[in-house]
Structures are given as C-alpha cells and as structure tokens.
CSV table of C-alpha atoms and ligand atoms in Angstrom, one decimal:
chain,number,residue,atom,x,y,z
M,3,UNK,CA,10.6,-12.6,-15.5
M,4,UNK,CA,13.3,-12.1,-18.1
M,5,UNK,CA,16.3,-10.5,-16.5
M,6,UNK,CA,16.2,-7.6,-18.9
M,7,UNK,CA,12.6,-7.0,-17.9
M,8,UNK,CA,13.5,-7.1,-14.3
M,9,UNK,CA,16.3,-4.6,-14.9
M,10,UNK,CA,13.9,-2.4,-16.7
M,11,UNK,CA,11.4,-2.6,-13.9
M,12,UNK,CA,14.1,-1.7,-11.4
M,13,UNK,CA,15.0,1.3,-13.5
M,14,UNK,CA,11.4,2.2,-13.6
M,15,UNK,CA,11.1,2.0,-9.9
M,16,UNK,CA,14.3,3.9,-9.4
M,17,UNK,CA,12.8,6.7,-11.4
M,18,UNK,CA,9.3,6.4,-10.1
M,19,UNK,CA,10.1,6.1,-6.5
M,20,UNK,CA,13.2,8.1,-6.4
M,21,UNK,CA,15.1,5.1,-5.0
M,22,UNK,CA,18.9,5.2,-5.1
M,23,UNK,CA,20.4,2.6,-7.4
M,24,UNK,CA,22.3,1.2,-4.4
M,25,UNK,CA,19.1,0.6,-2.5
M,26,UNK,CA,18.0,-1.8,-5.3
M,27,UNK,CA,21.2,-3.8,-5.5
M,28,UNK,CA,20.3,-6.2,-2.7
M,29,UNK,CA,16.7,-6.7,-3.6
M,30,UNK,CA,15.4,-9.9,-2.0
M,31,UNK,CA,13.2,-12.2,-3.9
M,32,UNK,CA,11.3,-13.5,-1.0
M,33,UNK,CA,8.9,-16.3,-1.9
M,34,UNK,CA,8.2,-15.4,-5.5
M,35,UNK,CA,9.5,-13.1,-8.3
M,36,UNK,CA,8.2,-9.9,-7.0
M,37,UNK,CA,10.6,-7.1,-6.1
M,38,UNK,CA,10.7,-6.1,-2.5
M,39,UNK,CA,10.1,-2.3,-2.4
M,40,UNK,CA,11.5,0.1,0.0
M,41,UNK,CA,9.0,0.9,2.7
M,42,UNK,CA,9.5,3.7,5.3
M,43,UNK,CA,8.5,2.2,8.7
M,44,UNK,CA,6.7,4.2,11.4
M,45,UNK,CA,10.1,5.0,13.1
M,46,UNK,CA,11.5,6.3,9.9
M,47,UNK,CA,8.6,8.8,9.3
M,48,UNK,CA,8.3,9.5,13.1
M,49,UNK,CA,4.8,8.2,13.7
M,50,UNK,CA,3.1,8.7,17.1
M,51,UNK,CA,2.9,5.6,19.3
M,52,UNK,CA,-0.5,3.8,19.1
M,53,UNK,CA,-3.0,4.9,21.8
M,54,UNK,CA,-3.7,1.3,22.9
M,55,UNK,CA,-3.0,-2.2,21.8
M,56,UNK,CA,-2.4,-3.1,18.2
M,57,UNK,CA,-3.6,-6.6,17.4
M,58,UNK,CA,-1.4,-8.9,15.3
M,59,UNK,CA,-3.3,-11.7,13.7
M,60,UNK,CA,-1.3,-14.9,13.5
M,61,UNK,CA,-2.3,-16.0,10.1
M,62,UNK,CA,-2.0,-14.7,6.6
M,63,UNK,CA,-4.5,-12.3,5.0
M,64,UNK,CA,-6.4,-13.7,1.9
M,65,UNK,CA,-6.8,-10.4,0.0
M,66,UNK,CA,-5.8,-6.8,-0.4
M,67,UNK,CA,-8.2,-3.9,-0.3
M,68,UNK,CA,-7.2,-0.7,-2.1
M,69,UNK,CA,-8.3,2.8,-0.9
M,70,UNK,CA,-7.7,6.4,-1.5
M,71,UNK,CA,-7.1,8.8,1.4
M,72,UNK,CA,-9.1,11.8,0.0
M,73,UNK,CA,-6.3,14.1,0.8
M,74,UNK,CA,-5.6,17.0,-1.6
M,75,UNK,CA,-4.0,15.9,-4.9
M,76,UNK,CA,-0.6,17.4,-4.0
M,77,UNK,CA,2.0,18.0,-6.7
M,78,UNK,CA,4.7,17.6,-4.1
M,79,UNK,CA,6.1,14.2,-5.0
M,80,UNK,CA,8.9,14.2,-2.3
M,81,UNK,CA,9.6,11.7,0.4
M,82,UNK,CA,9.0,14.5,2.9
M,83,UNK,CA,5.5,15.0,1.5
M,84,UNK,CA,4.9,11.2,1.9
M,85,UNK,CA,5.9,11.4,5.5
M,86,UNK,CA,3.7,14.5,6.1
M,87,UNK,CA,0.8,12.7,4.5
M,88,UNK,CA,1.3,9.7,6.8
M,89,UNK,CA,1.1,12.0,9.7
M,90,UNK,CA,-2.0,13.7,8.4
M,91,UNK,CA,-3.8,10.3,8.1
M,92,UNK,CA,-2.6,9.1,11.5
M,93,UNK,CA,-3.8,12.3,13.2
M,94,UNK,CA,-7.1,12.0,11.5
M,95,UNK,CA,-7.6,8.4,12.4
M,96,UNK,CA,-6.4,8.7,16.0
M,97,UNK,CA,-7.8,12.1,16.9
M,98,UNK,CA,-11.0,12.4,14.8
M,99,UNK,CA,-11.9,8.7,14.6
M,100,UNK,CA,-10.5,7.7,18.0
M,101,UNK,CA,-8.7,4.7,16.5
M,102,UNK,CA,-5.7,3.1,18.1
M,103,UNK,CA,-3.5,4.1,15.2
M,104,UNK,CA,-3.7,4.6,11.4
M,105,UNK,CA,-6.4,2.5,9.9
M,106,UNK,CA,-4.5,1.3,6.8
M,107,UNK,CA,-1.6,-1.1,6.8
M,108,UNK,CA,0.3,0.8,4.1
M,109,UNK,CA,0.1,4.0,2.2
M,110,UNK,CA,1.5,4.9,-1.2
M,111,UNK,CA,2.2,8.6,-1.9
M,112,UNK,CA,1.6,10.4,-5.1
M,113,UNK,CA,5.3,10.5,-5.6
M,114,UNK,CA,5.6,6.7,-5.2
M,115,UNK,CA,6.9,6.5,-1.7
M,116,UNK,CA,5.6,3.8,0.6
M,117,UNK,CA,5.0,4.3,4.3
M,118,UNK,CA,3.9,1.8,6.9
M,119,UNK,CA,0.5,2.7,8.3
M,120,UNK,CA,-0.6,0.9,11.4
M,121,UNK,CA,2.4,0.1,13.6
M,122,UNK,CA,3.8,-3.4,13.0
M,123,UNK,CA,2.5,-3.9,9.6
M,124,UNK,CA,5.9,-3.8,8.0
M,125,UNK,CA,7.7,-6.4,10.1
M,126,UNK,CA,4.5,-8.6,9.7
M,127,UNK,CA,4.7,-8.3,5.9
M,128,UNK,CA,8.4,-9.1,5.7
M,129,UNK,CA,7.9,-12.1,8.0
M,130,UNK,CA,5.0,-13.2,5.8
M,131,UNK,CA,3.1,-15.2,8.4
M,132,UNK,CA,1.0,-12.6,10.2
M,133,UNK,CA,-0.6,-9.3,9.7
M,134,UNK,CA,-1.8,-6.4,11.7
M,135,UNK,CA,-5.5,-5.9,12.3
M,136,UNK,CA,-6.3,-2.6,10.6
M,137,UNK,CA,-9.4,-0.4,10.5
M,138,UNK,CA,-10.1,0.2,6.8
M,139,UNK,CA,-12.9,-1.9,5.4
M,140,UNK,CA,-15.9,-2.9,7.5
M,141,UNK,CA,-16.2,-6.7,7.7
M,142,UNK,CA,-12.8,-7.3,5.9
M,143,UNK,CA,-10.2,-6.2,8.4
M,144,UNK,CA,-9.6,-9.7,9.7
M,145,UNK,CA,-9.1,-11.0,6.2
M,146,UNK,CA,-7.5,-8.2,4.2
M,147,UNK,CA,-4.7,-5.8,4.4
M,148,UNK,CA,-5.5,-2.2,3.4
M,149,UNK,CA,-3.3,-0.2,1.1
M,150,UNK,CA,-4.3,3.5,0.7
M,151,UNK,CA,-3.2,5.8,-2.1
M,152,UNK,CA,-2.6,9.4,-1.3
M,153,UNK,CA,-5.1,11.7,-3.0
M,154,UNK,CA,-8.7,11.7,-4.2
M,155,UNK,CA,-9.7,9.9,-7.4
M,156,UNK,CA,-13.5,10.0,-7.2
M,157,UNK,CA,-14.0,13.2,-9.2
M,158,UNK,CA,-12.1,12.6,-12.4
M,159,UNK,CA,-8.4,13.0,-11.3
M,160,UNK,CA,-6.0,10.3,-12.6
M,161,UNK,CA,-3.3,8.9,-10.4
M,162,UNK,CA,0.3,9.8,-11.1
M,163,UNK,CA,2.3,7.1,-12.9
M,164,UNK,CA,4.8,6.8,-10.0
M,165,UNK,CA,1.9,6.0,-7.6
M,166,UNK,CA,0.5,3.4,-10.0
M,167,UNK,CA,3.9,1.7,-10.5
M,168,UNK,CA,4.6,1.5,-6.8
M,169,UNK,CA,1.1,0.3,-6.0
M,170,UNK,CA,1.7,-2.6,-8.4
M,171,UNK,CA,5.1,-3.4,-6.8
M,172,UNK,CA,3.7,-3.3,-3.3
M,173,UNK,CA,0.7,-5.4,-4.2
M,174,UNK,CA,2.9,-8.0,-6.0
M,175,UNK,CA,5.3,-8.2,-3.0
M,176,UNK,CA,2.4,-8.5,-0.5
M,177,UNK,CA,0.8,-11.2,-2.7
M,178,UNK,CA,4.1,-13.1,-2.8
M,179,UNK,CA,4.8,-12.8,0.9
M,180,UNK,CA,1.3,-13.9,1.9
M,181,UNK,CA,0.5,-16.3,-0.9
M,182,UNK,CA,-2.4,-14.2,-2.0
M,183,UNK,CA,-3.7,-14.8,-5.6
M,184,UNK,CA,-3.3,-11.8,-7.8
M,185,UNK,CA,-7.0,-11.9,-8.5
M,186,UNK,CA,-7.7,-11.2,-4.8
M,187,UNK,CA,-7.2,-7.5,-5.0
M,188,UNK,CA,-10.3,-5.4,-4.5
M,189,UNK,CA,-11.4,-1.9,-3.8
M,190,UNK,CA,-13.2,-0.5,-0.8
M,191,UNK,CA,-16.4,0.0,-2.7
M,192,UNK,CA,-16.6,-3.8,-3.2
M,193,UNK,CA,-17.5,-4.0,0.5
M,194,UNK,CA,-19.6,-1.0,1.3
M,195,UNK,CA,-21.3,2.2,0.2
M,196,UNK,CA,-18.4,4.5,-0.6
M,197,UNK,CA,-16.7,6.0,-3.6
M,198,UNK,CA,-13.3,4.8,-2.4
M,199,UNK,CA,-10.9,4.3,-4.2
M,200,UNK,CA,-12.4,6.3,-7.1
M,201,UNK,CA,-10.9,5.6,-10.5
M,202,UNK,CA,-8.5,3.1,-8.9
M,203,UNK,CA,-11.6,0.8,-8.7
M,204,UNK,CA,-12.0,1.0,-12.5
M,205,UNK,CA,-8.3,0.1,-12.8
M,206,UNK,CA,-8.5,-3.1,-10.7
M,207,UNK,CA,-8.5,-5.5,-13.7
M,208,UNK,CA,-5.3,-3.8,-14.9
M,209,UNK,CA,-3.9,-3.8,-11.4
M,210,UNK,CA,-4.5,-7.6,-11.0
M,211,UNK,CA,-2.9,-8.2,-14.5
M,212,UNK,CA,0.2,-6.1,-13.8
M,213,UNK,CA,0.6,-7.7,-10.3
M,214,UNK,CA,0.4,-11.2,-11.9
M,215,UNK,CA,3.0,-10.1,-14.5
M,216,UNK,CA,5.3,-8.7,-11.8
M,217,UNK,CA,5.2,-12.0,-10.0
M,218,UNK,CA,5.9,-14.2,-13.0
A,15,ZN,ZN1,-11.5,3.3,1.6
C-alpha cells in the first residue's frame, strides 16, 4: 500500500472508530500489510467468566463467517454502547442458549468499536497460530472464526459506514494473521437456513475486494 493511502486509511479509521491518533502510532504490521485494529478484550469490557471450558484449537482457521446480531439498530455509536452490546450478546448466549460464553469470536459495533467475543479469541488472533472454538455457524465452528456486526440488516437497513470500515480492517487483519485468503470470507446464510447477515451478505464481494486491497 502506498504510504499516503495508508495514512488516509489510518485517518479514516481514526474518524470511524473514534481511535485516538496516539493509539495508531505504533500500529504493528504483523504478517502482511493490514493495519492491526484496536480490539477491546473481555477484561476491558467486563465480560462474565465462561461457564465451563473454552476450547482453543491449535491450528489456524481457514475462513471467516460474517454475522449480524439482530440487536436494535442503535444510533448510539459510543464505545460504551459497544460494551453494552457485548454484554447483551453474552447474556443471551449464556443464559438463553446455555452456551459456555459468547458464540462469536469478535463483534463490531455500529460505531466501529471492536470487542472480543468468546474469551481468548483476542490473544489467539494476535498470536496467529490458534483460534477459539466458537458457536456461531453449524458445521463451521472448527474451521472458521465468527465476526458479528451489531444490528439487524435483513429488513432493508444499511450498515453505518464506520461499522463497514472497521469490519474491513478486522477481516484484513485476521486474514493476515491466519493466512486466510481474502476470498474465504462468507456469510452465515452460506451454511444454513438463516437471513443472517442480511444485506452484509450481498456486500460480501465488495468486502472481499476491500480486504484484499487493505492487505496489499
Ligand atoms: Zn449468523
């Protein structure tokens, strides 16, 4: 990537995700050219402890599956809202579904804040050699990490630009860390009868293209 483009992208991110300029100065270029985004780990957003053992798979995932959480399309784009949304999802998955922890590996808020989902997903991603077994896509959880976008996009709503930008950045970083081809990004409905992730599914070709560009 041309330095001016990288700078522009960082500026975009700083605006989109509300990141302080200082937080971007030490950006690591792990294995490829993708920018490492800020991700709030479970301790940062105050997640509950898992109710049982979380399994860490000692190999790299081969694809990414995109979801939406079907939460309300909030117009609160704050980091606090991203944390509240992470709690809402965790409570739903642990208390209603009876799962050990949040089903997704990562969540992207409508304001462009990233939170770690299932505990351990963040250190596994930064390590780049293992990933946490989630509960997000039947038949795919041992091969794919799940990234869920806050909101519901199956009834005509369009995702906020900040969420889109940060989804691109997170996917690019995950692809670089795990050596996943940019073409290997899918939507939940590719693997089952669901409307998830709504219009994001129609946007997958553009997502793959922008991820590829972010890595080059
Ligand atoms: Zn889904």
